PDB file of C-alpha atoms in Angstrom:
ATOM      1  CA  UNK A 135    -122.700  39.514 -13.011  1.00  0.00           C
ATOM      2  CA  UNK A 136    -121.188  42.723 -10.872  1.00  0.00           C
ATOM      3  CA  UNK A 137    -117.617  42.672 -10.500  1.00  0.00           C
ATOM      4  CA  UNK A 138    -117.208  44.942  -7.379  1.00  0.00           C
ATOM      5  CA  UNK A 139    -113.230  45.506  -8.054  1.00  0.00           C
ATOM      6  CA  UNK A 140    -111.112  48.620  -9.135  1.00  0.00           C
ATOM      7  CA  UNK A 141    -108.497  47.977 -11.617  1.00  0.00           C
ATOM      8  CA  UNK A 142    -105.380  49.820 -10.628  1.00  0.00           C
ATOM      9  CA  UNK A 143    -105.683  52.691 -13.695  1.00  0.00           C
ATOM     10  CA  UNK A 144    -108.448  55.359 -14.022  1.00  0.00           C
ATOM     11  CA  UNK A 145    -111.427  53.673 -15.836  1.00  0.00           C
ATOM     12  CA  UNK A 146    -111.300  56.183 -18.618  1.00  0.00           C
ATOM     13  CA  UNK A 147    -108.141  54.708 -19.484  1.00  0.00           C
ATOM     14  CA  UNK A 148    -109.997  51.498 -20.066  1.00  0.00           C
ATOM     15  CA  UNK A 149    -112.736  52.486 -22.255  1.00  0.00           C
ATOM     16  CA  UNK A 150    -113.721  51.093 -25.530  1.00  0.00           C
ATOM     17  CA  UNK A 151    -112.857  53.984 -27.514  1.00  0.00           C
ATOM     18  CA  UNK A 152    -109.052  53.948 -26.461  1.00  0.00           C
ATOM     19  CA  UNK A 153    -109.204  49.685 -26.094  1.00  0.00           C
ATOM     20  CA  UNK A 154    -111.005  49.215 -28.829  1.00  0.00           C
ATOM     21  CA  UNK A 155    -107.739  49.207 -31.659  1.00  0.00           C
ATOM     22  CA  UNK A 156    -105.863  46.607 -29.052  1.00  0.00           C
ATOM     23  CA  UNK A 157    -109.096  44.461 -28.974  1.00  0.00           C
ATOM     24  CA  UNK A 158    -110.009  44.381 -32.858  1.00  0.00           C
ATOM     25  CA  UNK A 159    -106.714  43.301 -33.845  1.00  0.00           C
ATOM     26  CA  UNK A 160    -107.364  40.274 -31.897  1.00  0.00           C
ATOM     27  CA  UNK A 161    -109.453  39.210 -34.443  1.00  0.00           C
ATOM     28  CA  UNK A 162    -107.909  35.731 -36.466  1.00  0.00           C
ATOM     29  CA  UNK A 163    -105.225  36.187 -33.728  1.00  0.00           C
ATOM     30  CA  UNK A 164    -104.265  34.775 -30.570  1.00  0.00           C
ATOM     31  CA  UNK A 165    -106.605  31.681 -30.770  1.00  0.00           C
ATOM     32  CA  UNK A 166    -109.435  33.894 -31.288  1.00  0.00           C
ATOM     33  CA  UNK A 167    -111.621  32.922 -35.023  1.00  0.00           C
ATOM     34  CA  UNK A 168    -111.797  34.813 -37.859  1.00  0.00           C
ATOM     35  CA  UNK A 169    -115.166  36.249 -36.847  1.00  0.00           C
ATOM     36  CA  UNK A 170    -117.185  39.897 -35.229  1.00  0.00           C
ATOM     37  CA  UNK A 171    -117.161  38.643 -31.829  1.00  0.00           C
ATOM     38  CA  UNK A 172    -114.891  37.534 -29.461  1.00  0.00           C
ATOM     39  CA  UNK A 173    -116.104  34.676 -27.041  1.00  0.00           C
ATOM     40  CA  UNK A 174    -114.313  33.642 -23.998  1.00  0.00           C
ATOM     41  CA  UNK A 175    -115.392  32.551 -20.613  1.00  0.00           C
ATOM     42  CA  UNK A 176    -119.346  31.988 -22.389  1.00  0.00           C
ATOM     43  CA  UNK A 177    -119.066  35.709 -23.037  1.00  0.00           C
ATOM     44  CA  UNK A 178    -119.389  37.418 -26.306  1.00  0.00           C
ATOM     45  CA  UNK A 179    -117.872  40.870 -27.221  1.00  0.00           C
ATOM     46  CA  UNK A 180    -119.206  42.620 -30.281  1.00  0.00           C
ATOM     47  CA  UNK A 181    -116.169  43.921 -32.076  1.00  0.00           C
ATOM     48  CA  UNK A 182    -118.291  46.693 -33.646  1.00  0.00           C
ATOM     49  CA  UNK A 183    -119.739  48.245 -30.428  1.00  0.00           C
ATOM     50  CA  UNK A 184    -117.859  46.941 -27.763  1.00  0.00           C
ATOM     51  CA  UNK A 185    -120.889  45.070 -25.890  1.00  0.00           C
ATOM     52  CA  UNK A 186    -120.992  42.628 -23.769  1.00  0.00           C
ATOM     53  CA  UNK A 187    -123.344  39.828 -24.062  1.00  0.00           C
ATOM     54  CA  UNK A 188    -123.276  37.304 -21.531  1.00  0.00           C
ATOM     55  CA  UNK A 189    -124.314  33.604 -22.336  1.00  0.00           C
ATOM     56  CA  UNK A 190    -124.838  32.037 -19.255  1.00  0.00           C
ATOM     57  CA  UNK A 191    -127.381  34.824 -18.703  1.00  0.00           C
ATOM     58  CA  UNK A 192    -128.442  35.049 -21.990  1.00  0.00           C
ATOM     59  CA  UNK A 193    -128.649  39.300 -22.190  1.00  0.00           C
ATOM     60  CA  UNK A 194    -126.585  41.933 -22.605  1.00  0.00           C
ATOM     61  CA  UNK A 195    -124.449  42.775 -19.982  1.00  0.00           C
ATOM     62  CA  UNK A 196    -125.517  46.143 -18.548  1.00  0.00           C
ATOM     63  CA  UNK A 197    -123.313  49.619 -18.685  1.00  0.00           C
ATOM     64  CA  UNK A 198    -124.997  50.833 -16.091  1.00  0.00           C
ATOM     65  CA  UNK A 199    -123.997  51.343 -11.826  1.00  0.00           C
ATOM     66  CA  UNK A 200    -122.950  48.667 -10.629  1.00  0.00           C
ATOM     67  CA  UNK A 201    -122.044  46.942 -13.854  1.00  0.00           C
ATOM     68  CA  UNK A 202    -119.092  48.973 -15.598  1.00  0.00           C
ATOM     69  CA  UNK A 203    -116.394  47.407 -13.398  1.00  0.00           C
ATOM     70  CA  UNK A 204    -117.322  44.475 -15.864  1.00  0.00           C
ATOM     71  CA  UNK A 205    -116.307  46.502 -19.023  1.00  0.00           C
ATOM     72  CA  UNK A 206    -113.409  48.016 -17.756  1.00  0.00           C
ATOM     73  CA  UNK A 207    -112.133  44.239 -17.094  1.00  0.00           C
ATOM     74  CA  UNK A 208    -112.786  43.053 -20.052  1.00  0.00           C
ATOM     75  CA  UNK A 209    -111.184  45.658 -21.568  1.00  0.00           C
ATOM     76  CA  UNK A 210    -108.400  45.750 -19.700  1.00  0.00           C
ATOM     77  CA  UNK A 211    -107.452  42.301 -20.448  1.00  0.00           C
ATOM     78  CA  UNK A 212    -108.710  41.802 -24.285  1.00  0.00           C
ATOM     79  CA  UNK A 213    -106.238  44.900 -24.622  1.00  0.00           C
ATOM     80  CA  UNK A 214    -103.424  43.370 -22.369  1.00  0.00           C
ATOM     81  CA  UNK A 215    -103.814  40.298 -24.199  1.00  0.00           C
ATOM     82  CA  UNK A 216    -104.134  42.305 -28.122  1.00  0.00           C
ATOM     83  CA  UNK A 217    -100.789  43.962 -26.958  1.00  0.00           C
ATOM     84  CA  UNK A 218     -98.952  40.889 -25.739  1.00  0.00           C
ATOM     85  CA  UNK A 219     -96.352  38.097 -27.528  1.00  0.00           C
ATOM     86  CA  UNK A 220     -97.520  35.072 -29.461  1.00  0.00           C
ATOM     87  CA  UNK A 221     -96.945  32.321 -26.947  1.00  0.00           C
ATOM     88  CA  UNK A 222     -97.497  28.736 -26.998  1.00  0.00           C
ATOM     89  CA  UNK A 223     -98.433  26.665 -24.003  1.00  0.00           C
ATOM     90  CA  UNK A 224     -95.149  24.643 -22.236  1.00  0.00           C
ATOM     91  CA  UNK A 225     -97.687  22.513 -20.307  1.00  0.00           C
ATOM     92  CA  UNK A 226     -95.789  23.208 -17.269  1.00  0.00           C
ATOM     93  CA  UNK A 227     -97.609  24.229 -14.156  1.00  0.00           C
ATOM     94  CA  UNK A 228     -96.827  27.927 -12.582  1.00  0.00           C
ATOM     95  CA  UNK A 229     -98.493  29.268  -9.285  1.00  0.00           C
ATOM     96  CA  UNK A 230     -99.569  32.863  -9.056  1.00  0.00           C
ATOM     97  CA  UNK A 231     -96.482  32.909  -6.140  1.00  0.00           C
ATOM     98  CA  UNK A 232     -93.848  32.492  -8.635  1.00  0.00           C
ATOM     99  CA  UNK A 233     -94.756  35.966 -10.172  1.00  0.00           C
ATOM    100  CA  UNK A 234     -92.348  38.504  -9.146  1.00  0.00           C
ATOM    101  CA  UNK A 235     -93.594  40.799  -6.644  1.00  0.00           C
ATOM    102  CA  UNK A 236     -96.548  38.991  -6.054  1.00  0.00           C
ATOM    103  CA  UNK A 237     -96.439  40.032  -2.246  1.00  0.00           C
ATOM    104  CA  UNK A 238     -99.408  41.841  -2.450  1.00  0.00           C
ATOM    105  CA  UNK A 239    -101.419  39.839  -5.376  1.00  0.00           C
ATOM    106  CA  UNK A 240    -100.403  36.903  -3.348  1.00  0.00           C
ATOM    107  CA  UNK A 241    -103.534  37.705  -0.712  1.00  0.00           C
ATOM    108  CA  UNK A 242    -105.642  38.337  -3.262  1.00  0.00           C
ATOM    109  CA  UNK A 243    -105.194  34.797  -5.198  1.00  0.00           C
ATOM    110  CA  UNK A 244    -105.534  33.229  -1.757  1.00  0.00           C
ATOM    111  CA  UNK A 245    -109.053  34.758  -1.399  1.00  0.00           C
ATOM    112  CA  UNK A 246    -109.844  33.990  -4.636  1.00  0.00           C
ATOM    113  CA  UNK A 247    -108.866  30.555  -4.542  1.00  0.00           C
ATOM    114  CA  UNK A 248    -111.150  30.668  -1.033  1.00  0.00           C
ATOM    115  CA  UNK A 249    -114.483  31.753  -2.732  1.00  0.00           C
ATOM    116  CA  UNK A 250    -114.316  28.401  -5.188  1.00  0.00           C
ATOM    117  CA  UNK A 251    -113.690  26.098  -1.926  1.00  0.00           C
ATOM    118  CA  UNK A 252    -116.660  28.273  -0.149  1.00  0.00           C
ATOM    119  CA  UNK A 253    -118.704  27.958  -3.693  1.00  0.00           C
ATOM    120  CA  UNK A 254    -118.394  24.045  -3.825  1.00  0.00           C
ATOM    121  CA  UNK A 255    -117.990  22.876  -0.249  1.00  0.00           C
ATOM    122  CA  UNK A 256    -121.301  21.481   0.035  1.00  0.00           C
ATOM    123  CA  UNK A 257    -121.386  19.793  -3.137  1.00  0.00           C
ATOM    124  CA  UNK A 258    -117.839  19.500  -5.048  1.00  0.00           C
ATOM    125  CA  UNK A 259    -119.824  17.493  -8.101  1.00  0.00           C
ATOM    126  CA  UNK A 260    -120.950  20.448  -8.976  1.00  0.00           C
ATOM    127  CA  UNK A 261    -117.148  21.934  -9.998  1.00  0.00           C
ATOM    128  CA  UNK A 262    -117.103  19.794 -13.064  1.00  0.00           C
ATOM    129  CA  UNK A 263    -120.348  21.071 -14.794  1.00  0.00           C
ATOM    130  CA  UNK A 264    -119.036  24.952 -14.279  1.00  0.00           C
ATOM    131  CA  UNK A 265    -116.288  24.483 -15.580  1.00  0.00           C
ATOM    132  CA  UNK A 266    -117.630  23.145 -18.445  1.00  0.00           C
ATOM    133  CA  UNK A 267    -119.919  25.704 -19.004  1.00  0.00           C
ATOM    134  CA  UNK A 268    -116.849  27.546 -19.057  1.00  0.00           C
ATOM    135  CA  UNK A 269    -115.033  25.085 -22.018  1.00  0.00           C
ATOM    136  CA  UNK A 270    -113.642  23.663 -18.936  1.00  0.00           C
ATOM    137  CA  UNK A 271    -111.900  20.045 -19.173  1.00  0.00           C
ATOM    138  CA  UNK A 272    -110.696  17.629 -16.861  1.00  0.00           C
ATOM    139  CA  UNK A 273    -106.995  17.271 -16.473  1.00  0.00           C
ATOM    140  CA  UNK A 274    -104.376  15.239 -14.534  1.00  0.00           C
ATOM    141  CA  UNK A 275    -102.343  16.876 -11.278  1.00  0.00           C
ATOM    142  CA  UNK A 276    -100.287  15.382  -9.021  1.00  0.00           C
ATOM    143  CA  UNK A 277    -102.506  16.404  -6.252  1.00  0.00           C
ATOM    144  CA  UNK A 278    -105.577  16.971  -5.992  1.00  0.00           C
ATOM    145  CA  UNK A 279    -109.194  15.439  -5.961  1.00  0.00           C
ATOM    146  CA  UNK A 280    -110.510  17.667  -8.905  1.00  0.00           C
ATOM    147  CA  UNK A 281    -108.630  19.462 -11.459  1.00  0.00           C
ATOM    148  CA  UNK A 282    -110.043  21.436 -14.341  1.00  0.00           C
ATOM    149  CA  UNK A 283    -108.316  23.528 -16.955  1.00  0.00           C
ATOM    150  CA  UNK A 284    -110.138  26.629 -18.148  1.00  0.00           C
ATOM    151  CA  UNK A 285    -109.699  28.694 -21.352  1.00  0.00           C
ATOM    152  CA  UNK A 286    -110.174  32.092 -19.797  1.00  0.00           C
ATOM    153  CA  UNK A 287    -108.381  33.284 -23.049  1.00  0.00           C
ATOM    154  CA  UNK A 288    -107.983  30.903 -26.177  1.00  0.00           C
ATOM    155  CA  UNK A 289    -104.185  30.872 -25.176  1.00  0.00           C
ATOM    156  CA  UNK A 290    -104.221  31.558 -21.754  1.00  0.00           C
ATOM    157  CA  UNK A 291    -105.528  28.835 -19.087  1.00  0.00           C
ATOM    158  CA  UNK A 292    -106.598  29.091 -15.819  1.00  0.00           C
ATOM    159  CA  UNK A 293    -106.562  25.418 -13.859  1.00  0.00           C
ATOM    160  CA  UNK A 294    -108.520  25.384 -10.889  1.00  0.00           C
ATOM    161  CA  UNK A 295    -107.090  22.453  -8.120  1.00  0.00           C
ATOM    162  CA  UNK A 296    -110.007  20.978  -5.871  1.00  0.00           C
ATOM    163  CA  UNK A 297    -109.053  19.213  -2.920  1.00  0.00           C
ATOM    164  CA  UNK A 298    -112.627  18.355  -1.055  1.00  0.00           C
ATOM    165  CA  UNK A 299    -113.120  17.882   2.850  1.00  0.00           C
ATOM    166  CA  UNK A 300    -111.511  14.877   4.559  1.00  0.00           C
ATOM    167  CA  UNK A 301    -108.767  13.978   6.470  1.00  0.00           C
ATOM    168  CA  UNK A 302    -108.024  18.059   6.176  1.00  0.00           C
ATOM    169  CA  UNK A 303    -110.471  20.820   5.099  1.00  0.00           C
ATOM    170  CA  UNK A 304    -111.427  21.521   1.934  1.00  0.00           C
ATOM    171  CA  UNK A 305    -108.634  24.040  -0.457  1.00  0.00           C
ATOM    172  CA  UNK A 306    -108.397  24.771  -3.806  1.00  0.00           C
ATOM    173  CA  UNK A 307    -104.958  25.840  -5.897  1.00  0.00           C
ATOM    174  CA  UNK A 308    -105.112  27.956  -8.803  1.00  0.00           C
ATOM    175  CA  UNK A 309    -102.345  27.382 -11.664  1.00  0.00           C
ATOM    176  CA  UNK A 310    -101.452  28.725 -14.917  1.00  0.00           C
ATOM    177  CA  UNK A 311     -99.421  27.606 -17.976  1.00  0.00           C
ATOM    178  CA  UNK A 312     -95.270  28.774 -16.977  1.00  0.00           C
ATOM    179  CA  UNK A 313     -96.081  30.505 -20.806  1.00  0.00           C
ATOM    180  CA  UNK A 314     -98.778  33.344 -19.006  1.00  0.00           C
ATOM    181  CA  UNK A 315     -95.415  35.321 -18.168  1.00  0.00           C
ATOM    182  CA  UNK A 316     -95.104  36.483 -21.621  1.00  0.00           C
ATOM    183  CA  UNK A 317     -98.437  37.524 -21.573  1.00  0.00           C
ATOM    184  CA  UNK A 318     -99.356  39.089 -18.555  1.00  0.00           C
ATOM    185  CA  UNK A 319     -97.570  40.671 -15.169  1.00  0.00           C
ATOM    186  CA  UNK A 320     -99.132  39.203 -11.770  1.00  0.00           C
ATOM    187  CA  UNK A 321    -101.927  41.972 -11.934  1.00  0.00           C
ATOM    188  CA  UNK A 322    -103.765  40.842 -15.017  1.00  0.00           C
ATOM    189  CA  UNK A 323    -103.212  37.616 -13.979  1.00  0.00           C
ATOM    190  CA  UNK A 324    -105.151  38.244 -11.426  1.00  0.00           C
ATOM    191  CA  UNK A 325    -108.112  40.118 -13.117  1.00  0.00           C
ATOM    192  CA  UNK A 326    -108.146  37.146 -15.821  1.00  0.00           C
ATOM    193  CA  UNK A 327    -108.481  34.491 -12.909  1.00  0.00           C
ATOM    194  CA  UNK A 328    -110.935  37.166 -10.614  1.00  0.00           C
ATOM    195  CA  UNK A 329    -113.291  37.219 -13.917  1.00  0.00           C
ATOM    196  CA  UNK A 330    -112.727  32.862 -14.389  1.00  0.00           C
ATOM    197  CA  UNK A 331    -113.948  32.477 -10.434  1.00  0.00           C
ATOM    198  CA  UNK A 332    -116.924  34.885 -10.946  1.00  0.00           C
ATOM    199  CA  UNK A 333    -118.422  33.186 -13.551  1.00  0.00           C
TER     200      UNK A 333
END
């Protein structure tokens, strides 16, 4: 998978030899098992070497042109999240709006949350089976046709909102736990949903 995005540091700065302290400590931490890999959205980092493997593809994911936007993601938010509070989830809802100074991350959620109502328009069944592929699960909202919550980190959710075609066209809503503001600022919010939608 090619993530054609720019975080908003130098990539250097997001490298596995200056991430690589942050990510390792997340080890038995934050949700994430006692074990030499860390697995999250059917990926698997290698806490010795810093590779990617990618299940859904079942390969490594490549270093190479095209492909290190990937890394420096990944990085960027395994050490966001290695550097961030303990939290535990308030199970109340929180839209990417309510961030402060979202005015310009605000767009950007919108086009995500466009790409998964382009992705499933002609079949919306298919929304359930990716996000479990994901760990996905069902879960209740006051609106919406289809609702699945997503562990894009063991302690940090990402619920997608699917409202098929009808009466009005099809839209989708993208929510976190109220608890991701301890965690991260609208920005990695952002890259951890970006990297939940691309999958």
């Amino acid at each position: 998978m090619r993530l054609l995005v720019h975080v908003s540091h130098p990539r250097e700065l997001w490298s596995w030899d200056r991430c690589r302290d942050a990510i390792r400590s997340l080890r038995g931490r934050k949700g994430f098992p006692l074990a030499d890999r860390l697995g999250f959205l059917a990926y698997s980092l290698d806490l010795s070497t810093g590779e990617l493997y990618d299940e859904l593809d079942g390969r490594l994911v490549e270093r190479g042109a095209g492909y290190a936007e990937t890394y420096t993601v990944v990085y960027f938010l395994l050490d966001s999240y290695g550097r961030a509070p303990e939290v535990q989830l308030r199970g109340e809802w929180f839209s990417p709006r309510q961030f402060p100074g979202v005015s310009l991350t605000s767009r950007s959620y919108q086009g995500l949350a466009r790409q998964v109502t382009r992705g499933f328009a002609a079949d919306p069944s298919l929304l359930g089976p990716a996000a479990q592929r994901l760990g996905g699960s069902p879960v209740e909202v006051p609106v919406g046709d289809q609702a699945y919550s997503i562990p894009a980190l063991p302690q940090t959710p990402v619920t997608i909102v699917y409202n098929p075609a009808g009466e009005f066209p099809a839209e989708t809503h993208i929510y976190f736990d109220s608890s991701i503001t301890q965690v991260f600022d609208s920005e990695q919010a952002f890259y951890l949903t970006l990297l939940t939608v691309k999958r």
